[in-house]
mmCIF file of C-alpha atoms in Angstrom:
data_model
loop_
_atom_site.group_PDB
_atom_site.id
_atom_site.type_symbol
_atom_site.label_atom_id
_atom_site.label_comp_id
_atom_site.label_asym_id
_atom_site.label_seq_id
_atom_site.Cartn_x
_atom_site.Cartn_y
_atom_site.Cartn_z
ATOM 1 C CA UNK Q 1 116.967 -189.910 -198.557
ATOM 2 C CA UNK Q 2 118.488 -186.895 -196.804
ATOM 3 C CA UNK Q 3 119.590 -185.469 -200.072
ATOM 4 C CA UNK Q 4 116.020 -185.586 -201.343
ATOM 5 C CA UNK Q 5 114.666 -183.738 -198.289
ATOM 6 C CA UNK Q 6 117.112 -180.946 -198.674
ATOM 7 C CA UNK Q 7 116.222 -180.527 -202.299
ATOM 8 C CA UNK Q 8 112.527 -180.402 -201.467
ATOM 9 C CA UNK Q 9 113.116 -177.643 -198.864
ATOM 10 C CA UNK Q 10 114.570 -175.500 -201.558
ATOM 11 C CA UNK Q 11 111.538 -175.761 -203.853
ATOM 12 C CA UNK Q 12 108.601 -176.172 -201.434
ATOM 13 C CA UNK Q 13 107.072 -173.118 -199.537
ATOM 14 C CA UNK Q 14 108.059 -172.673 -195.875
ATOM 15 C CA UNK Q 15 105.832 -173.991 -193.179
ATOM 16 C CA UNK Q 16 102.683 -171.945 -192.346
ATOM 17 C CA UNK Q 17 103.999 -170.720 -189.004
ATOM 18 C CA UNK Q 18 107.147 -169.255 -190.515
ATOM 19 C CA UNK Q 19 105.095 -167.635 -193.259
ATOM 20 C CA UNK Q 20 102.800 -166.032 -190.741
ATOM 21 C CA UNK Q 21 105.712 -164.656 -188.816
ATOM 22 C CA UNK Q 22 107.122 -163.126 -191.973
ATOM 23 C CA UNK Q 23 103.775 -161.586 -192.777
ATOM 24 C CA UNK Q 24 103.491 -160.145 -189.292
ATOM 25 C CA UNK Q 25 106.978 -158.739 -189.564
ATOM 26 C CA UNK Q 26 106.150 -157.061 -192.827
ATOM 27 C CA UNK Q 27 102.860 -155.693 -191.482
ATOM 28 C CA UNK Q 28 104.584 -154.397 -188.369
ATOM 29 C CA UNK Q 29 107.196 -152.736 -190.510
ATOM 30 C CA UNK Q 30 104.444 -151.139 -192.588
ATOM 31 C CA UNK Q 31 102.712 -149.861 -189.446
ATOM 32 C CA UNK Q 32 106.006 -148.456 -188.230
ATOM 33 C CA UNK Q 33 106.495 -146.796 -191.570
ATOM 34 C CA UNK Q 34 102.932 -145.452 -191.466
ATOM 35 C CA UNK Q 35 103.459 -144.025 -187.957
ATOM 36 C CA UNK Q 36 106.769 -142.537 -189.080
ATOM 37 C CA UNK Q 37 105.117 -141.034 -192.140
ATOM 38 C CA UNK Q 38 102.284 -139.661 -189.970
ATOM 39 C CA UNK Q 39 104.829 -138.200 -187.528
ATOM 40 C CA UNK Q 40 106.768 -136.688 -190.384
ATOM 41 C CA UNK Q 41 103.519 -135.303 -191.844
ATOM 42 C CA UNK Q 42 102.673 -133.694 -188.489
ATOM 43 C CA UNK Q 43 106.172 -132.257 -188.269
ATOM 44 C CA UNK Q 44 105.882 -130.938 -191.799
ATOM 45 C CA UNK Q 45 102.495 -129.415 -190.968
ATOM 46 C CA UNK Q 46 103.936 -127.788 -187.869
ATOM 47 C CA UNK Q 47 106.869 -126.498 -189.864
ATOM 48 C CA UNK Q 48 104.484 -125.227 -192.513
ATOM 49 C CA UNK Q 49 102.416 -123.472 -189.858
ATOM 50 C CA UNK Q 50 105.573 -121.967 -188.388
ATOM 51 C CA UNK Q 51 106.649 -120.807 -191.829
ATOM 52 C CA UNK Q 52 103.204 -119.276 -192.432
ATOM 53 C CA UNK Q 53 103.357 -117.554 -189.029
ATOM 54 C CA UNK Q 54 106.841 -116.289 -189.807
ATOM 55 C CA UNK Q 55 105.618 -115.071 -193.185
ATOM 56 C CA UNK Q 56 102.753 -113.261 -191.469
ATOM 57 C CA UNK Q 57 105.208 -111.710 -188.986
ATOM 58 C CA UNK Q 58 107.521 -110.747 -191.844
ATOM 59 C CA UNK Q 59 104.536 -109.209 -193.678
ATOM 60 C CA UNK Q 60 103.564 -107.296 -190.526
ATOM 61 C CA UNK Q 61 107.141 -106.129 -190.013
ATOM 62 C CA UNK Q 62 107.363 -105.157 -193.677
ATOM 63 C CA UNK Q 63 104.124 -103.177 -193.335
ATOM 64 C CA UNK Q 64 105.425 -101.508 -190.164
ATOM 65 C CA UNK Q 65 108.720 -100.667 -191.853
ATOM 66 C CA UNK Q 66 106.820 -99.254 -194.839
ATOM 67 C CA UNK Q 67 104.603 -97.252 -192.492
ATOM 68 C CA UNK Q 68 107.643 -95.953 -190.628
ATOM 69 C CA UNK Q 69 109.277 -95.093 -193.939
ATOM 70 C CA UNK Q 70 106.180 -93.157 -195.021
ATOM 71 C CA UNK Q 71 106.115 -91.396 -191.652
ATOM 72 C CA UNK Q 72 109.815 -90.550 -191.932
ATOM 73 C CA UNK Q 73 109.296 -89.306 -195.486
ATOM 74 C CA UNK Q 74 106.352 -87.189 -194.321
ATOM 75 C CA UNK Q 75 108.352 -85.880 -191.356
ATOM 76 C CA UNK Q 76 111.325 -85.119 -193.579
ATOM 77 C CA UNK Q 77 109.050 -83.341 -196.050
ATOM 78 C CA UNK Q 78 107.480 -81.346 -193.214
ATOM 79 C CA UNK Q 79 110.925 -80.413 -191.901
ATOM 80 C CA UNK Q 80 112.047 -79.387 -195.379
ATOM 81 C CA UNK Q 81 108.925 -77.263 -195.801
ATOM 82 C CA UNK Q 82 109.426 -75.751 -192.346
ATOM 83 C CA UNK Q 83 113.066 -75.002 -193.072
ATOM 84 C CA UNK Q 84 112.167 -73.507 -196.420
ATOM 85 C CA UNK Q 85 109.383 -71.420 -194.870
ATOM 86 C CA UNK Q 86 111.778 -70.288 -192.128
ATOM 87 C CA UNK Q 87 114.384 -69.320 -194.709
ATOM 88 C CA UNK Q 88 111.768 -67.537 -196.794
ATOM 89 C CA UNK Q 89 110.417 -65.758 -193.699
ATOM 90 C CA UNK Q 90 113.906 -64.714 -192.668
ATOM 91 C CA UNK Q 91 114.629 -63.492 -196.177
ATOM 92 C CA UNK Q 92 111.368 -61.500 -196.184
ATOM 93 C CA UNK Q 93 112.288 -60.000 -192.828
ATOM 94 C CA UNK Q 94 115.772 -59.131 -194.069
ATOM 95 C CA UNK Q 95 114.251 -57.400 -197.072
ATOM 96 C CA UNK Q 96 111.537 -55.600 -195.146
ATOM 97 C CA UNK Q 97 112.930 -54.688 -191.729
ATOM 98 C CA UNK Q 98 114.841 -51.417 -191.646
ATOM 99 C CA UNK Q 99 118.197 -52.322 -190.127
ATOM 100 C CA UNK Q 100 121.350 -50.522 -189.023
ATOM 101 C CA UNK Q 101 123.408 -53.684 -188.659
ATOM 102 C CA UNK Q 102 121.407 -55.511 -186.010
ATOM 103 C CA UNK Q 103 120.965 -59.304 -185.975
ATOM 104 C CA UNK Q 104 117.440 -59.552 -187.386
ATOM 105 C CA UNK Q 105 117.835 -63.331 -187.567
ATOM 106 C CA UNK Q 106 117.588 -63.322 -183.751
ATOM 107 C CA UNK Q 107 114.104 -61.781 -183.716
ATOM 108 C CA UNK Q 108 112.452 -64.784 -182.047
ATOM 109 C CA UNK Q 109 115.212 -64.895 -179.457
ATOM 110 C CA UNK Q 110 114.777 -61.235 -178.460
ATOM 111 C CA UNK Q 111 110.991 -61.598 -178.455
ATOM 112 C CA UNK Q 112 111.314 -64.441 -175.939
ATOM 113 C CA UNK Q 113 113.381 -62.448 -173.438
ATOM 114 C CA UNK Q 114 112.114 -61.440 -170.029
ATOM 115 C CA UNK Q 115 112.401 -57.756 -169.064
ATOM 116 C CA UNK Q 116 115.062 -58.541 -166.452
ATOM 117 C CA UNK Q 117 117.233 -59.893 -169.287
ATOM 118 C CA UNK Q 118 117.046 -56.754 -171.446
ATOM 119 C CA UNK Q 119 120.008 -54.933 -169.895
ATOM 120 C CA UNK Q 120 122.408 -57.848 -170.254
ATOM 121 C CA UNK Q 121 121.287 -58.617 -173.789
ATOM 122 C CA UNK Q 122 121.522 -54.956 -174.778
ATOM 123 C CA UNK Q 123 125.132 -54.911 -173.560
ATOM 124 C CA UNK Q 124 125.965 -57.963 -175.664
ATOM 125 C CA UNK Q 125 124.166 -56.550 -178.707
ATOM 126 C CA UNK Q 126 125.953 -53.207 -178.369
ATOM 127 C CA UNK Q 127 129.370 -54.880 -178.028
ATOM 128 C CA UNK Q 128 128.631 -56.925 -181.162
ATOM 129 C CA UNK Q 129 127.598 -53.882 -183.212
ATOM 130 C CA UNK Q 130 129.995 -51.258 -181.873
ATOM 131 C CA UNK Q 131 132.959 -53.357 -180.804
ATOM 132 C CA UNK Q 132 133.075 -51.760 -177.345
ATOM 133 C CA UNK Q 133 131.563 -52.283 -173.922
ATOM 134 C CA UNK Q 134 128.358 -50.521 -172.949
ATOM 135 C CA UNK Q 135 128.355 -48.729 -169.600
ATOM 136 C CA UNK Q 136 124.708 -48.625 -168.519
ATOM 137 C CA UNK Q 137 125.502 -47.702 -164.906
ATOM 138 C CA UNK Q 138 127.355 -44.525 -165.841
ATOM 139 C CA UNK Q 139 126.699 -43.785 -169.540
ATOM 140 C CA UNK Q 140 128.662 -40.840 -170.924
ATOM 141 C CA UNK Q 141 128.492 -40.753 -174.717
ATOM 142 C CA UNK Q 142 125.566 -40.089 -177.029
ATOM 143 C CA UNK Q 143 125.347 -43.746 -178.071
ATOM 144 C CA UNK Q 144 125.571 -45.014 -174.500
ATOM 145 C CA UNK Q 145 122.912 -42.642 -173.250
ATOM 146 C CA UNK Q 146 120.547 -43.665 -176.046
ATOM 147 C CA UNK Q 147 120.876 -47.274 -174.856
ATOM 148 C CA UNK Q 148 120.058 -46.124 -171.308
ATOM 149 C CA UNK Q 149 117.043 -44.204 -172.608
ATOM 150 C CA UNK Q 150 115.803 -47.326 -174.442
ATOM 151 C CA UNK Q 151 115.662 -49.197 -171.142
ATOM 152 C CA UNK Q 152 114.708 -46.569 -168.617
ATOM 153 C CA UNK Q 153 112.831 -43.870 -170.556
ATOM 154 C CA UNK Q 154 110.582 -45.826 -172.947
ATOM 155 C CA UNK Q 155 107.478 -44.116 -171.631
ATOM 156 C CA UNK Q 156 103.866 -44.403 -172.861
ATOM 157 C CA UNK Q 157 104.203 -40.890 -174.327
ATOM 158 C CA UNK Q 158 107.190 -41.947 -176.401
ATOM 159 C CA UNK Q 159 105.224 -44.966 -177.573
ATOM 160 C CA UNK Q 160 102.387 -42.687 -178.649
ATOM 161 C CA UNK Q 161 104.762 -40.404 -180.543
ATOM 162 C CA UNK Q 162 106.649 -43.261 -182.206
ATOM 163 C CA UNK Q 163 103.264 -44.388 -183.587
ATOM 164 C CA UNK Q 164 103.090 -42.820 -187.050
ATOM 165 C CA UNK Q 165 99.311 -42.606 -186.753
ATOM 166 C CA UNK Q 166 98.806 -41.372 -183.189
ATOM 167 C CA UNK Q 167 101.626 -38.821 -183.413
ATOM 168 C CA UNK Q 168 99.492 -36.853 -185.841
ATOM 169 C CA UNK Q 169 97.164 -35.774 -183.032
ATOM 170 C CA UNK Q 170 100.169 -34.636 -180.961
ATOM 171 C CA UNK Q 171 101.487 -32.542 -183.855
ATOM 172 C CA UNK Q 172 98.036 -31.057 -184.370
ATOM 173 C CA UNK Q 173 97.839 -30.107 -180.678
ATOM 174 C CA UNK Q 174 101.350 -28.666 -180.432
ATOM 175 C CA UNK Q 175 101.931 -26.802 -183.703
ATOM 176 C CA UNK Q 176 98.813 -27.130 -185.874
ATOM 177 C CA UNK Q 177 97.240 -29.423 -188.424
ATOM 178 C CA UNK Q 178 98.730 -27.515 -191.352
ATOM 179 C CA UNK Q 179 102.086 -29.188 -190.705
ATOM 180 C CA UNK Q 180 100.683 -32.677 -191.248
ATOM 181 C CA UNK Q 181 100.970 -34.584 -194.509
ATOM 182 C CA UNK Q 182 97.350 -35.223 -195.592
ATOM 183 C CA UNK Q 183 96.088 -38.631 -194.430
ATOM 184 C CA UNK Q 184 94.378 -40.765 -197.104
ATOM 185 C CA UNK Q 185 93.325 -43.740 -194.999
ATOM 186 C CA UNK Q 186 94.086 -46.043 -192.083
ATOM 187 C CA UNK Q 187 93.496 -49.813 -191.892
ATOM 188 C CA UNK Q 188 94.148 -52.759 -189.603
ATOM 189 C CA UNK Q 189 95.288 -55.088 -192.411
ATOM 190 C CA UNK Q 190 96.461 -54.913 -196.003
ATOM 191 C CA UNK Q 191 93.375 -56.648 -197.398
ATOM 192 C CA UNK Q 192 91.145 -53.887 -196.005
ATOM 193 C CA UNK Q 193 92.752 -51.275 -198.274
ATOM 194 C CA UNK Q 194 90.498 -49.996 -201.058
ATOM 195 C CA UNK Q 195 93.101 -49.156 -203.697
ATOM 196 C CA UNK Q 196 90.439 -47.879 -206.086
ATOM 197 C CA UNK Q 197 89.753 -45.053 -203.636
ATOM 198 C CA UNK Q 198 93.417 -44.011 -203.457
ATOM 199 C CA UNK Q 199 95.001 -41.521 -205.862
ATOM 200 C CA UNK Q 200 97.546 -42.476 -208.494
ATOM 201 C CA UNK Q 201 100.453 -41.628 -206.156
ATOM 202 C CA UNK Q 202 100.632 -42.148 -202.405
ATOM 203 C CA UNK Q 203 102.780 -43.572 -199.598
ATOM 204 C CA UNK Q 204 101.828 -46.605 -197.475
ATOM 205 C CA UNK Q 205 103.351 -46.944 -194.027
ATOM 206 C CA UNK Q 206 103.232 -49.468 -191.203
ATOM 207 C CA UNK Q 207 102.776 -47.219 -188.184
ATOM 208 C CA UNK Q 208 104.646 -49.349 -185.640
ATOM 209 C CA UNK Q 209 108.198 -49.526 -187.023
ATOM 210 C CA UNK Q 210 110.997 -47.723 -188.783
ATOM 211 C CA UNK Q 211 111.467 -47.780 -192.539
ATOM 212 C CA UNK Q 212 108.381 -49.926 -193.145
ATOM 213 C CA UNK Q 213 107.175 -47.745 -196.017
ATOM 214 C CA UNK Q 214 106.088 -48.280 -199.611
ATOM 215 C CA UNK Q 215 106.269 -45.314 -201.973
ATOM 216 C CA UNK Q 216 103.787 -45.687 -204.822
ATOM 217 C CA UNK Q 217 104.500 -43.340 -207.724
ATOM 218 C CA UNK Q 218 102.165 -45.103 -210.165
ATOM 219 C CA UNK Q 219 99.303 -47.150 -208.776
ATOM 220 C CA UNK Q 220 98.871 -49.016 -212.072
ATOM 221 C CA UNK Q 221 102.398 -50.421 -211.668
ATOM 222 C CA UNK Q 222 101.954 -51.505 -208.041
ATOM 223 C CA UNK Q 223 102.807 -55.172 -207.435
ATOM 224 C CA UNK Q 224 99.992 -56.056 -205.033
ATOM 225 C CA UNK Q 225 101.366 -59.517 -204.261
ATOM 226 C CA UNK Q 226 104.755 -58.137 -203.247
ATOM 227 C CA UNK Q 227 103.150 -55.272 -201.310
ATOM 228 C CA UNK Q 228 100.842 -57.670 -199.458
ATOM 229 C CA UNK Q 229 103.797 -59.894 -198.528
ATOM 230 C CA UNK Q 230 105.773 -56.929 -197.214
ATOM 231 C CA UNK Q 231 102.965 -55.543 -195.098
ATOM 232 C CA UNK Q 232 101.835 -58.938 -193.820
ATOM 233 C CA UNK Q 233 105.421 -59.500 -192.668
ATOM 234 C CA UNK Q 234 105.646 -56.070 -191.042
ATOM 235 C CA UNK Q 235 102.261 -56.415 -189.360
ATOM 236 C CA UNK Q 236 103.398 -59.657 -187.753
ATOM 237 C CA UNK Q 237 106.514 -58.140 -186.187
ATOM 238 C CA UNK Q 238 107.078 -56.095 -183.053
ATOM 239 C CA UNK Q 239 109.746 -53.543 -183.902
ATOM 240 C CA UNK Q 240 110.974 -53.510 -180.300
ATOM 241 C CA UNK Q 241 112.686 -56.833 -181.038
ATOM 242 C CA UNK Q 242 113.970 -56.046 -184.511
ATOM 243 C CA UNK Q 243 116.985 -53.876 -183.871
ATOM 244 C CA UNK Q 244 118.488 -53.350 -180.466
ATOM 245 C CA UNK Q 245 115.466 -53.384 -178.125
ATOM 246 C CA UNK Q 246 113.919 -50.021 -178.956
ATOM 247 C CA UNK Q 247 111.311 -50.699 -176.296
ATOM 248 C CA UNK Q 248 109.164 -47.615 -176.865
ATOM 249 C CA UNK Q 249 107.867 -49.392 -180.005
ATOM 250 C CA UNK Q 250 106.664 -52.407 -177.999
ATOM 251 C CA UNK Q 251 103.012 -51.474 -177.433
ATOM 252 C CA UNK Q 252 102.101 -49.719 -180.681
ATOM 253 C CA UNK Q 253 98.942 -51.334 -182.162
ATOM 254 C CA UNK Q 254 99.902 -52.191 -185.791
ATOM 255 C CA UNK Q 255 98.082 -50.272 -188.491
ATOM 256 C CA UNK Q 256 98.641 -49.285 -192.098
ATOM 257 C CA UNK Q 257 98.278 -45.653 -193.085
ATOM 258 C CA UNK Q 258 98.306 -43.963 -196.471
ATOM 259 C CA UNK Q 259 99.588 -40.417 -196.820
ATOM 260 C CA UNK Q 260 99.762 -38.006 -199.701
ATOM 261 C CA UNK Q 261 102.807 -38.384 -201.953
ATOM 262 C CA UNK Q 262 105.318 -35.542 -201.537
ATOM 263 C CA UNK Q 263 108.230 -34.543 -203.732
ATOM 264 C CA UNK Q 264 110.492 -31.653 -204.602
ATOM 265 C CA UNK Q 265 112.215 -30.918 -207.891
ATOM 266 C CA UNK Q 266 113.922 -33.793 -209.717
ATOM 267 C CA UNK Q 267 111.907 -36.476 -207.934
ATOM 268 C CA UNK Q 268 113.605 -35.625 -204.651
ATOM 269 C CA UNK Q 269 112.386 -34.792 -201.155
ATOM 270 C CA UNK Q 270 114.238 -32.364 -198.916
ATOM 271 C CA UNK Q 271 114.349 -33.889 -195.447
ATOM 272 C CA UNK Q 272 115.670 -31.856 -192.496
ATOM 273 C CA UNK Q 273 116.347 -33.596 -189.175
ATOM 274 C CA UNK Q 274 116.601 -31.274 -186.170
ATOM 275 C CA UNK Q 275 118.657 -32.646 -183.244
ATOM 276 C CA UNK Q 276 117.147 -31.323 -180.020
ATOM 277 C CA UNK Q 277 118.509 -31.745 -176.480
ATOM 278 C CA UNK Q 278 116.374 -30.815 -173.507
ATOM 279 C CA UNK Q 279 113.872 -29.234 -175.894
ATOM 280 C CA UNK Q 280 116.479 -26.996 -177.570
ATOM 281 C CA UNK Q 281 117.637 -27.385 -181.158
ATOM 282 C CA UNK Q 282 121.406 -27.652 -181.661
ATOM 283 C CA UNK Q 283 122.014 -28.891 -185.197
ATOM 284 C CA UNK Q 284 120.164 -29.825 -188.362
ATOM 285 C CA UNK Q 285 121.111 -32.894 -190.348
ATOM 286 C CA UNK Q 286 120.539 -33.097 -194.086
ATOM 287 C CA UNK Q 287 120.850 -36.235 -196.225
ATOM 288 C CA UNK Q 288 121.507 -36.227 -199.966
ATOM 289 C CA UNK Q 289 122.037 -38.717 -202.794
ATOM 290 C CA UNK Q 290 119.770 -41.316 -201.228
ATOM 291 C CA UNK Q 291 119.474 -43.241 -204.507
ATOM 292 C CA UNK Q 292 123.154 -43.397 -205.465
ATOM 293 C CA UNK Q 293 125.010 -43.435 -202.140
ATOM 294 C CA UNK Q 294 123.869 -41.569 -199.058
ATOM 295 C CA UNK Q 295 125.840 -38.527 -197.940
ATOM 296 C CA UNK Q 296 125.353 -36.520 -194.765
ATOM 297 C CA UNK Q 297 125.957 -33.019 -193.517
ATOM 298 C CA UNK Q 298 125.200 -31.150 -190.291
ATOM 299 C CA UNK Q 299 124.506 -27.417 -189.948
ATOM 300 C CA UNK Q 300 124.172 -25.167 -186.936
ATOM 301 C CA UNK Q 301 121.123 -22.980 -186.340
ATOM 302 C CA UNK Q 302 122.591 -20.199 -188.506
ATOM 303 C CA UNK Q 303 123.180 -22.717 -191.286
ATOM 304 C CA UNK Q 304 126.934 -22.945 -190.952
ATOM 305 C CA UNK Q 305 128.266 -26.297 -192.079
ATOM 306 C CA UNK Q 306 129.781 -28.513 -189.374
ATOM 307 C CA UNK Q 307 132.716 -30.890 -189.658
ATOM 308 C CA UNK Q 308 131.106 -34.038 -188.221
ATOM 309 C CA UNK Q 309 128.911 -36.841 -189.558
ATOM 310 C CA UNK Q 310 128.066 -40.392 -188.545
ATOM 311 C CA UNK Q 311 127.963 -43.689 -190.452
ATOM 312 C CA UNK Q 312 127.881 -41.946 -193.870
ATOM 313 C CA UNK Q 313 130.351 -39.875 -195.920
ATOM 314 C CA UNK Q 314 130.382 -36.114 -195.559
ATOM 315 C CA UNK Q 315 128.628 -34.213 -198.316
ATOM 316 C CA UNK Q 316 131.367 -31.837 -199.433
ATOM 317 C CA UNK Q 317 128.916 -29.643 -201.337
ATOM 318 C CA UNK Q 318 127.105 -26.809 -199.610
ATOM 319 C CA UNK Q 319 123.365 -27.221 -199.177
ATOM 320 C CA UNK Q 320 121.353 -24.022 -199.705
ATOM 321 C CA UNK Q 321 119.913 -22.467 -196.571
ATOM 322 C CA UNK Q 322 116.349 -23.799 -196.260
ATOM 323 C CA UNK Q 323 113.369 -21.553 -196.579
ATOM 324 C CA UNK Q 324 111.702 -20.709 -193.259
ATOM 325 C CA UNK Q 325 114.711 -21.977 -191.273
ATOM 326 C CA UNK Q 326 113.636 -20.095 -188.158
ATOM 327 C CA UNK Q 327 110.157 -21.615 -188.334
ATOM 328 C CA UNK Q 328 111.661 -25.099 -188.779
ATOM 329 C CA UNK Q 329 113.680 -24.624 -185.590
ATOM 330 C CA UNK Q 330 110.753 -23.166 -183.662
ATOM 331 C CA UNK Q 331 108.243 -25.902 -184.427
ATOM 332 C CA UNK Q 332 110.852 -28.618 -183.865
ATOM 333 C CA UNK Q 333 111.589 -27.272 -180.398
ATOM 334 C CA UNK Q 334 107.888 -27.196 -179.562
ATOM 335 C CA UNK Q 335 107.589 -30.872 -180.454
ATOM 336 C CA UNK Q 336 110.786 -31.793 -178.575
ATOM 337 C CA UNK Q 337 109.774 -30.138 -175.288
ATOM 338 C CA UNK Q 338 109.950 -32.462 -172.296
ATOM 339 C CA UNK Q 339 112.400 -34.959 -173.803
ATOM 340 C CA UNK Q 340 116.064 -35.441 -172.958
ATOM 341 C CA UNK Q 341 116.716 -35.935 -176.647
ATOM 342 C CA UNK Q 342 114.550 -36.001 -179.743
ATOM 343 C CA UNK Q 343 115.265 -35.755 -183.439
ATOM 344 C CA UNK Q 344 112.395 -33.994 -185.218
ATOM 345 C CA UNK Q 345 112.125 -34.480 -188.990
ATOM 346 C CA UNK Q 346 110.439 -32.118 -191.428
ATOM 347 C CA UNK Q 347 110.119 -31.896 -195.177
ATOM 348 C CA UNK Q 348 110.302 -28.498 -196.843
ATOM 349 C CA UNK Q 349 108.471 -28.416 -200.173
ATOM 350 C CA UNK Q 350 109.167 -26.252 -203.204
ATOM 351 C CA UNK Q 351 106.759 -23.560 -202.036
ATOM 352 C CA UNK Q 352 108.407 -23.406 -198.594
ATOM 353 C CA UNK Q 353 105.670 -25.415 -196.880
ATOM 354 C CA UNK Q 354 106.818 -27.394 -193.841
ATOM 355 C CA UNK Q 355 105.458 -30.910 -193.427
ATOM 356 C CA UNK Q 356 106.106 -33.061 -190.381
ATOM 357 C CA UNK Q 357 107.930 -36.352 -190.967
ATOM 358 C CA UNK Q 358 108.471 -38.071 -187.620
ATOM 359 C CA UNK Q 359 109.933 -37.823 -184.119
ATOM 360 C CA UNK Q 360 112.843 -40.168 -183.455
ATOM 361 C CA UNK Q 361 114.126 -40.785 -179.930
ATOM 362 C CA UNK Q 362 116.922 -43.239 -180.734
ATOM 363 C CA UNK Q 363 118.664 -42.186 -183.942
ATOM 364 C CA UNK Q 364 120.299 -45.171 -185.655
ATOM 365 C CA UNK Q 365 119.197 -47.101 -182.537
ATOM 366 C CA UNK Q 366 122.173 -45.583 -180.707
ATOM 367 C CA UNK Q 367 124.878 -47.030 -182.947
ATOM 368 C CA UNK Q 368 126.069 -43.848 -184.646
ATOM 369 C CA UNK Q 369 129.672 -44.233 -185.796
ATOM 370 C CA UNK Q 370 130.745 -40.644 -185.369
ATOM 371 C CA UNK Q 371 133.449 -39.017 -187.434
ATOM 372 C CA UNK Q 372 135.300 -37.554 -185.679
ATOM 373 C CA UNK Q 373 134.690 -39.832 -182.662
ATOM 374 C CA UNK Q 374 134.725 -36.875 -180.250
ATOM 375 C CA UNK Q 375 131.239 -35.885 -181.408
ATOM 376 C CA UNK Q 376 129.851 -38.922 -179.589
ATOM 377 C CA UNK Q 377 131.021 -37.381 -176.316
ATOM 378 C CA UNK Q 378 129.997 -33.831 -177.273
ATOM 379 C CA UNK Q 379 126.427 -34.904 -177.920
ATOM 380 C CA UNK Q 380 126.502 -37.171 -174.880
ATOM 381 C CA UNK Q 381 127.261 -34.173 -172.688
ATOM 382 C CA UNK Q 382 124.101 -32.481 -174.005
ATOM 383 C CA UNK Q 383 121.805 -35.301 -172.804
ATOM 384 C CA UNK Q 384 120.620 -34.926 -169.222
ATOM 385 C CA UNK Q 385 119.174 -38.285 -168.275
ATOM 386 C CA UNK Q 386 115.729 -38.210 -166.623
ATOM 387 C CA UNK Q 387 114.598 -40.287 -163.656
ATOM 388 C CA UNK Q 388 114.179 -43.959 -164.475
ATOM 389 C CA UNK Q 389 110.789 -45.098 -165.745
ATOM 390 C CA UNK Q 390 109.594 -48.713 -165.532
ATOM 391 C CA UNK Q 391 110.976 -50.980 -168.223
ATOM 392 C CA UNK Q 392 108.146 -51.892 -170.653
ATOM 393 C CA UNK Q 393 106.968 -55.497 -170.448
ATOM 394 C CA UNK Q 394 105.249 -57.567 -173.143
ATOM 395 C CA UNK Q 395 102.128 -57.771 -170.958
ATOM 396 C CA UNK Q 396 101.637 -54.010 -170.849
#
């Protein structure tokens, strides 16, 4: 009988209570699985949200990086343009500023100086150019005294006479209008010039500097773009800061003037520079071979050749005695009256006519390399320094 019961247990379903417990166990397991799946789903959703947030942050960072890159590229491009413009400006200045060896690249630096710094900076500049110390307290030589005069004798009258436009009235008052090169026009800017009204040949000058000239021999060949660039550069500069603090140029109002074209035989122009000390002429300088290699010679008032020059080779050929030599000396002395030193320049034309060129108070900005060197002291002894005048300031 027991054997039969055991066999029936193997083939008959379990009792209802055991079945129910199994069902409950399975259902509970399913609920647990459902809760686990729901928890996992929430975790996955949270992770997905975190990933989306991270993606948004990455996108924002990427956009910021791209923006910074564009800004850096723009800044770099601006810097490159600025550097290029600075180089181009410096190159224009180098081409257009008349220099005797001065550091034109330091223009902005010199323009930023205060008047109380001028003396110290002038000493450093002079030592750089001349290779020797500058004694401003007790100047002895020609070059040293010209540096002193730059600082302490840059008077309003000198400013007026360094102005290539205003000096014309002075010349007219002192010696007469007939000595002036005919004036063709005066303007405040290059674009105001009416070139149609000018003759075929003429000379344009910026009135407030040295060497800022354009000789036009054939108006039809004039490069207006190049001329405009030159004059726009010149008009934006103060010559006082271009070459050794020639302070008497500081307050000249910039203008452009046109004068009649002058020439002698063989497309040349005979230029005589009278060195005056205390209003008295001592020597006359004459320059030759300007186009092929400048040469210099000095003559006394009787037109005897002297044995000294500065900065250029001696012209070993004799220059003919100029016509109206006595008149040249006389009118130069009239213009040089009242100045410790002045160099008065005249042109003498083929017919003997004298035409005023300019008055220069600081020849070669006081960096004449004399040969023989003793001439520096000889000329220095001829300069009697005046009482000190106020140092010019940028404000007036």
